[in-house]
Amino acid sequence: MDHSGHGMDGMNMDLPPFTLGRGLEFGGDPFFLVGCLLGLGLYGWAVIRLRRRGDHWPAGRIVAWAVGVLTVALVMCTRLNDYGMAMFSVHMVQHMVVSMLSPILMLLGAPVTLALRALPTAARGRKGPRELLVALLHSRYMRIITHPAFTIPLFIASLYALYFSPLFDFLMESRVGHIGMMVHFLAVGLVFFWPIMGVDPGPHRPGYVMRMLELFAGMPFHAFFGIALMMATEPMVDTFLHPPASLGIEALSDQSAAGGIAWAFSEIPSVVVLIALVFQWYKSEKRQSQRADRAADRNGDKDLADYNAYLASLNARGQ
């Protein structure tokens, strides 16, 4: 079957050769544009609500959330979205950003914590949005979908089971399918990195060493996937088998570029998450040390006095 001009309603038939300038022109998908605006608007509303109440919300979290949402807009609300329907390499940039960079930044914005603090408490005996969110966080469903035994296989299957089966071609044939796939990538990234980032409350909160192990359990598979695409001697995905002639690209070299992007991108989240984890670990240790200092101040260094008395008794006994 000829897939030339493949894409939604032939919209990629006459795309000019790809340049970054053309790719970053405003366009793309209204679904994601509305979603990004809602994401920024609701977060902003919650922060303003907290500030009016006299509560503090860290500026770093606001920046992380805003940049995270804007990275989604960058790849989904520009012409990159059009090129991503015809070029495997551009599609791979979209996939990697939406599944591995955007979720990390958005999670560093602690949206769940913000929602719990900003949403009003419902009247006694009633259930409002805040109570429903708390119930969801404590539900068996949430315990399952955030467990490493679920998130790591899902993270891996989103690559191999999707790209190396007819499902990818089927989804790429329609606008709804393409939107659904990108929403899936974002959701998988969020549930994979949520227990690892550890900013928001959640059912699974392993120690810092376990979080690092979870991170490194998933990342090598991304690298292997990229290498498999780079080393392939023939195109592996039908959707990108016959790129529009106007692009002036060859399917196999474009696939090789896509593999290089997937391989290189697997390192980026590892570095970002490791930096975030080390910083959180440091802050956690600092808080514990401050708590210990405050406890010592409260009891007048009673522990130290008791220890000194113990040493004095040993000394007296030895004389």
Short mmCIF file of C-alpha atoms in Angstrom, two decimals:
data_model
loop_
_atom_site.label_atom_id
_atom_site.label_comp_id
_atom_site.label_asym_id
_atom_site.label_seq_id
_atom_site.Cartn_x
_atom_site.Cartn_y
_atom_site.Cartn_z
CA MET A 1 0.00 0.00 0.00
CA ASP A 2 1.36 3.40 -0.89
CA HIS A 3 1.64 5.72 2.08
CA SER A 4 2.96 8.71 0.16
CA GLY A 5 1.50 11.85 1.61
CA HIS A 6 0.52 9.73 4.58
CA GLY A 7 -1.10 11.63 7.40
CA MET A 8 -4.36 13.14 8.37
CA ASP A 9 -6.36 13.93 5.21
CA GLY A 10 -3.20 14.29 3.13
CA MET A 11 -2.20 17.42 5.04
CA ASN A 12 1.49 16.51 4.75
CA MET A 13 1.50 16.25 0.96
CA ASP A 14 3.23 19.57 0.29
CA LEU A 15 5.31 20.24 3.40
CA PRO A 16 8.45 22.20 2.47
CA PRO A 17 11.82 20.74 3.56
CA PHE A 18 12.16 20.79 7.34
CA THR A 19 13.99 23.64 9.07
CA LEU A 20 13.81 24.54 12.74
CA GLY A 21 12.27 27.90 11.86
CA ARG A 22 9.46 26.24 9.89
CA GLY A 23 8.96 23.62 12.60
CA LEU A 24 8.52 26.23 15.33
CA GLU A 25 5.88 28.27 13.48
CA PHE A 26 2.60 28.43 15.41
CA GLY A 27 0.10 25.81 14.33
CA GLY A 28 -0.34 22.24 15.41
CA ASP A 29 -3.13 20.83 17.48
CA PRO A 30 -6.01 22.83 19.08
CA PHE A 31 -6.65 19.96 21.55
CA PHE A 32 -3.20 20.42 23.10
CA LEU A 33 -3.41 24.21 22.88
CA VAL A 34 -6.61 24.19 24.98
CA GLY A 35 -5.07 21.62 27.35
CA CYS A 36 -1.90 23.68 27.87
CA LEU A 37 -3.85 26.91 28.46
CA LEU A 38 -6.08 25.10 30.98
CA GLY A 39 -3.02 23.63 32.71
CA LEU A 40 -1.39 27.04 33.09
CA GLY A 41 -4.67 28.78 34.02
CA LEU A 42 -5.73 26.32 36.74
CA TYR A 43 -2.25 26.23 38.27
CA GLY A 44 -2.12 30.04 38.26
CA TRP A 45 -5.58 30.22 39.88
CA ALA A 46 -4.46 27.85 42.66
CA VAL A 47 -1.26 29.83 43.34
CA ILE A 48 -3.19 33.13 43.51
CA ARG A 49 -5.71 31.52 45.89
CA LEU A 50 -2.88 30.45 48.19
CA ARG A 51 -1.17 33.85 48.07
CA ARG A 52 -4.42 35.68 48.90
CA ARG A 53 -4.74 33.44 51.92
CA GLY A 54 -1.24 34.48 52.98
CA ASP A 55 0.33 31.08 52.17
CA HIS A 56 3.66 30.70 50.43
CA TRP A 57 4.19 28.65 47.25
CA PRO A 58 7.78 28.28 45.97
CA ALA A 59 8.63 30.19 42.78
CA GLY A 60 10.75 27.25 41.61
CA ARG A 61 7.66 25.05 41.44
CA ILE A 62 5.75 27.65 39.42
CA VAL A 63 8.64 27.88 36.93
CA ALA A 64 8.96 24.07 36.68
CA TRP A 65 5.23 23.63 35.97
CA ALA A 66 5.10 26.48 33.44
CA VAL A 67 8.18 25.25 31.55
CA GLY A 68 6.82 21.68 31.62
CA VAL A 69 3.49 22.74 30.08
CA LEU A 70 5.27 24.97 27.55
CA THR A 71 7.45 22.05 26.40
CA VAL A 72 4.23 20.19 25.53
CA ALA A 73 3.00 23.28 23.66
CA LEU A 74 6.35 23.59 21.86
CA VAL A 75 6.09 20.17 20.21
CA MET A 76 2.29 19.86 19.90
CA CYS A 77 1.09 23.42 19.17
CA THR A 78 3.60 24.28 16.43
CA ARG A 79 4.24 23.03 12.89
CA LEU A 80 6.46 20.37 14.50
CA ASN A 81 3.16 18.49 14.89
CA ASP A 82 2.61 18.58 11.11
CA TYR A 83 6.17 17.50 10.35
CA GLY A 84 5.88 14.78 13.03
CA MET A 85 3.13 13.13 10.93
CA ALA A 86 5.53 12.75 7.99
CA MET A 87 9.02 12.54 9.53
CA PHE A 88 10.02 9.80 11.99
CA SER A 89 12.79 12.00 13.43
CA VAL A 90 10.44 14.89 14.26
CA HIS A 91 7.84 12.47 15.64
CA MET A 92 10.54 11.01 17.91
CA VAL A 93 11.38 14.49 19.25
CA GLN A 94 7.68 14.94 20.08
CA HIS A 95 7.51 11.53 21.77
CA MET A 96 10.66 12.01 23.84
CA VAL A 97 9.73 15.52 25.01
CA VAL A 98 6.13 14.60 25.88
CA SER A 99 6.99 11.32 27.64
CA MET A 100 10.31 12.14 29.33
CA LEU A 101 10.96 15.87 29.69
CA SER A 102 7.51 17.45 30.16
CA PRO A 103 6.36 14.98 32.89
CA ILE A 104 9.52 15.52 34.98
CA LEU A 105 9.17 19.32 34.87
CA MET A 106 5.43 19.19 35.54
CA LEU A 107 5.92 16.85 38.53
CA LEU A 108 8.56 19.20 39.97
CA GLY A 109 5.75 21.77 39.98
CA ALA A 110 3.93 19.60 42.60
CA PRO A 111 0.44 20.06 41.07
CA VAL A 112 -1.25 17.53 43.39
CA THR A 113 0.10 19.22 46.53
CA LEU A 114 -1.01 22.58 45.16
CA ALA A 115 -4.52 21.26 44.40
CA LEU A 116 -4.85 19.77 47.91
CA ARG A 117 -3.89 23.11 49.45
CA ALA A 118 -5.95 25.31 47.13
CA LEU A 119 -9.22 23.38 46.84
CA PRO A 120 -11.78 24.24 49.52
CA THR A 121 -12.82 21.58 52.04
CA ALA A 122 -16.41 20.44 51.51
CA ALA A 123 -19.05 20.74 54.23
CA ARG A 124 -19.29 17.86 56.70
CA GLY A 125 -20.85 14.77 55.14
CA ARG A 126 -20.31 16.02 51.59
CA LYS A 127 -17.67 15.23 49.00
CA GLY A 128 -16.16 18.01 46.95
CA PRO A 129 -13.25 18.00 44.46
CA ARG A 130 -10.67 17.97 47.28
CA GLU A 131 -12.24 14.94 48.99
CA LEU A 132 -12.49 13.08 45.66
CA LEU A 133 -8.81 13.80 44.97
CA VAL A 134 -7.80 12.49 48.43
CA ALA A 135 -9.92 9.35 47.89
CA LEU A 136 -8.26 8.80 44.49
CA LEU A 137 -4.77 9.19 45.98
CA HIS A 138 -5.57 6.54 48.59
CA SER A 139 -7.36 4.19 46.19
CA ARG A 140 -6.23 0.67 45.26
CA TYR A 141 -6.27 1.81 41.60
CA MET A 142 -3.63 4.46 42.32
CA ARG A 143 -1.53 1.99 44.31
CA ILE A 144 -1.48 -0.33 41.29
CA ILE A 145 -0.75 2.21 38.53
CA THR A 146 2.11 3.87 40.48
CA HIS A 147 3.77 0.60 41.52
CA PRO A 148 7.14 -0.10 39.81
CA ALA A 149 5.87 -3.57 38.79
CA PHE A 150 3.30 -1.71 36.65
CA THR A 151 5.07 1.52 35.65
CA ILE A 152 8.38 0.05 34.42
CA PRO A 153 6.81 -2.57 32.06
CA LEU A 154 4.31 0.07 30.82
CA PHE A 155 7.15 2.53 30.15
CA ILE A 156 9.02 -0.13 28.12
CA ALA A 157 5.94 -1.49 26.32
CA SER A 158 5.03 2.04 25.18
CA LEU A 159 8.09 1.86 22.96
CA TYR A 160 8.45 -1.71 21.77
CA ALA A 161 4.80 -2.88 21.66
CA LEU A 162 3.68 0.33 19.97
CA TYR A 163 6.34 0.94 17.31
CA PHE A 164 7.03 -2.69 16.40
CA SER A 165 3.37 -3.63 15.90
CA PRO A 166 0.60 -2.49 13.50
CA LEU A 167 -0.92 -0.39 16.32
CA PHE A 168 1.34 2.59 15.61
CA ASP A 169 0.33 2.75 11.92
CA PHE A 170 -3.34 2.42 12.88
CA LEU A 171 -3.14 5.33 15.37
CA MET A 172 -1.19 7.56 12.97
CA GLU A 173 -3.95 7.28 10.34
CA SER A 174 -6.33 9.59 12.22
CA ARG A 175 -6.22 12.81 14.17
CA VAL A 176 -7.96 11.19 17.17
CA GLY A 177 -5.50 8.29 17.12
CA HIS A 178 -2.52 10.65 17.04
CA ILE A 179 -3.89 12.78 19.90
CA GLY A 180 -4.66 9.62 21.91
CA MET A 181 -1.10 8.34 21.41
CA MET A 182 0.47 11.60 22.56
CA VAL A 183 -1.84 11.80 25.62
CA HIS A 184 -0.82 8.20 26.38
CA PHE A 185 2.90 9.13 26.18
CA LEU A 186 2.37 12.03 28.59
CA ALA A 187 0.32 9.90 31.02
CA VAL A 188 2.90 7.07 30.98
CA GLY A 189 5.67 9.57 31.69
CA LEU A 190 3.71 11.06 34.59
CA VAL A 191 2.95 7.73 36.29
CA PHE A 192 6.52 6.46 35.73
CA PHE A 193 8.28 9.52 37.17
CA TRP A 194 5.72 10.36 39.90
CA PRO A 195 6.95 7.85 42.52
CA ILE A 196 10.57 8.60 41.55
CA MET A 197 10.36 12.41 41.81
CA GLY A 198 8.63 12.21 45.18
CA VAL A 199 7.41 15.83 45.35
CA ASP A 200 3.68 15.13 45.47
CA PRO A 201 2.03 12.72 47.93
CA GLY A 202 1.37 9.28 46.48
CA PRO A 203 0.85 5.64 47.45
CA HIS A 204 4.48 4.61 46.78
CA ARG A 205 7.26 6.55 48.43
CA PRO A 206 10.41 4.37 48.29
CA GLY A 207 13.73 5.59 49.71
CA TYR A 208 16.10 7.62 47.56
CA VAL A 209 18.30 4.67 46.57
CA MET A 210 15.24 2.66 45.43
CA ARG A 211 14.02 5.63 43.41
CA MET A 212 17.33 5.79 41.58
CA LEU A 213 17.13 2.05 40.87
CA GLU A 214 13.59 2.51 39.47
CA LEU A 215 14.87 5.27 37.21
CA PHE A 216 17.77 3.19 35.88
CA ALA A 217 15.56 0.13 35.39
CA GLY A 218 13.61 1.94 32.66
CA MET A 219 16.20 4.14 30.93
CA PRO A 220 18.43 1.47 29.25
CA PHE A 221 15.43 0.16 27.31
CA HIS A 222 15.04 3.59 25.71
CA ALA A 223 18.69 3.50 24.68
CA PHE A 224 18.34 -0.04 23.25
CA PHE A 225 15.24 1.04 21.31
CA GLY A 226 17.18 3.95 19.80
CA ILE A 227 20.10 1.68 18.85
CA ALA A 228 17.69 -0.82 17.23
CA LEU A 229 16.32 1.95 14.98
CA MET A 230 19.80 3.26 14.16
CA MET A 231 21.18 -0.19 13.26
CA ALA A 232 18.16 -1.31 11.17
CA THR A 233 18.93 -1.93 7.49
CA GLU A 234 15.34 -1.26 6.33
CA PRO A 235 12.47 1.01 7.44
CA MET A 236 10.60 -0.55 10.37
CA VAL A 237 7.43 1.58 10.51
CA ASP A 238 5.04 1.74 7.54
CA THR A 239 3.77 5.23 8.41
CA PHE A 240 7.14 6.77 7.50
CA LEU A 241 7.96 4.40 4.63
CA HIS A 242 7.20 6.92 1.87
CA PRO A 243 7.88 10.49 3.11
CA PRO A 244 6.41 13.24 0.91
CA ALA A 245 8.76 14.04 -1.98
CA SER A 246 8.60 17.75 -1.07
CA LEU A 247 10.57 17.02 2.14
CA GLY A 248 13.56 15.71 0.19
CA ILE A 249 14.38 13.02 2.78
CA GLU A 250 15.04 9.28 2.60
CA ALA A 251 13.07 6.96 4.92
CA LEU A 252 16.02 4.92 6.25
CA SER A 253 18.24 7.89 7.09
CA ASP A 254 15.28 9.64 8.76
CA GLN A 255 14.65 6.47 10.82
CA SER A 256 18.33 6.39 11.79
CA ALA A 257 18.06 10.03 12.94
CA ALA A 258 14.95 9.08 14.98
CA GLY A 259 16.94 6.29 16.64
CA GLY A 260 19.75 8.71 17.47
CA ILE A 261 17.25 11.08 19.07
CA ALA A 262 15.69 8.28 21.16
CA TRP A 263 19.15 7.08 22.24
CA ALA A 264 20.46 10.54 23.16
CA PHE A 265 17.24 11.57 24.90
CA SER A 266 17.38 8.62 27.31
CA GLU A 267 20.29 10.39 29.06
CA ILE A 268 18.52 13.74 29.56
CA PRO A 269 15.83 12.64 32.07
CA SER A 270 18.39 10.55 33.95
CA VAL A 271 20.53 13.63 34.58
CA VAL A 272 17.58 15.93 35.41
CA VAL A 273 15.98 13.40 37.78
CA LEU A 274 19.28 12.55 39.49
CA ILE A 275 19.97 16.23 40.16
CA ALA A 276 16.42 16.65 41.55
CA LEU A 277 16.75 13.52 43.72
CA VAL A 278 20.14 14.52 45.16
CA PHE A 279 18.74 17.98 45.93
CA GLN A 280 15.64 16.46 47.62
CA TRP A 281 17.82 14.05 49.57
CA TYR A 282 20.02 16.92 50.75
CA LYS A 283 16.96 18.95 51.82
CA SER A 284 15.47 15.93 53.61
CA GLU A 285 18.72 15.32 55.56
CA LYS A 286 18.93 19.03 56.39
CA ARG A 287 15.35 19.04 57.73
CA GLN A 288 16.05 15.98 59.90
CA SER A 289 19.20 17.60 61.25
CA GLN A 290 17.28 20.83 62.03
CA ARG A 291 14.57 18.79 63.80
CA ALA A 292 17.23 17.06 65.88
CA ASP A 293 18.80 20.44 66.75
CA ARG A 294 15.42 21.86 67.77
CA ALA A 295 14.72 18.80 69.93
CA ALA A 296 18.13 19.24 71.58
CA ASP A 297 17.39 22.92 72.23
CA ARG A 298 14.03 22.04 73.78
CA ASN A 299 15.34 19.49 76.24
CA GLY A 300 18.45 21.50 77.06
CA ASP A 301 20.82 18.98 75.47
CA LYS A 302 19.52 16.35 77.88
CA ASP A 303 20.91 13.52 75.73
CA LEU A 304 24.41 15.02 75.88
CA ALA A 305 24.11 15.61 79.64
CA ASP A 306 22.97 12.00 80.15
CA TYR A 307 25.91 10.76 78.11
CA ASN A 308 28.36 12.88 80.07
CA ALA A 309 26.87 11.57 83.34
CA TYR A 310 27.28 8.02 82.03
CA LEU A 311 30.96 8.68 81.21
CA ALA A 312 31.45 10.23 84.65
CA SER A 313 29.93 7.12 86.32
CA LEU A 314 32.26 4.86 84.34
CA ASN A 315 35.19 7.04 85.35
CA ALA A 316 34.16 6.93 89.04
CA ARG A 317 33.83 3.16 88.88
CA GLY A 318 37.30 2.82 87.38
CA GLN A 319 38.98 4.76 90.22
#
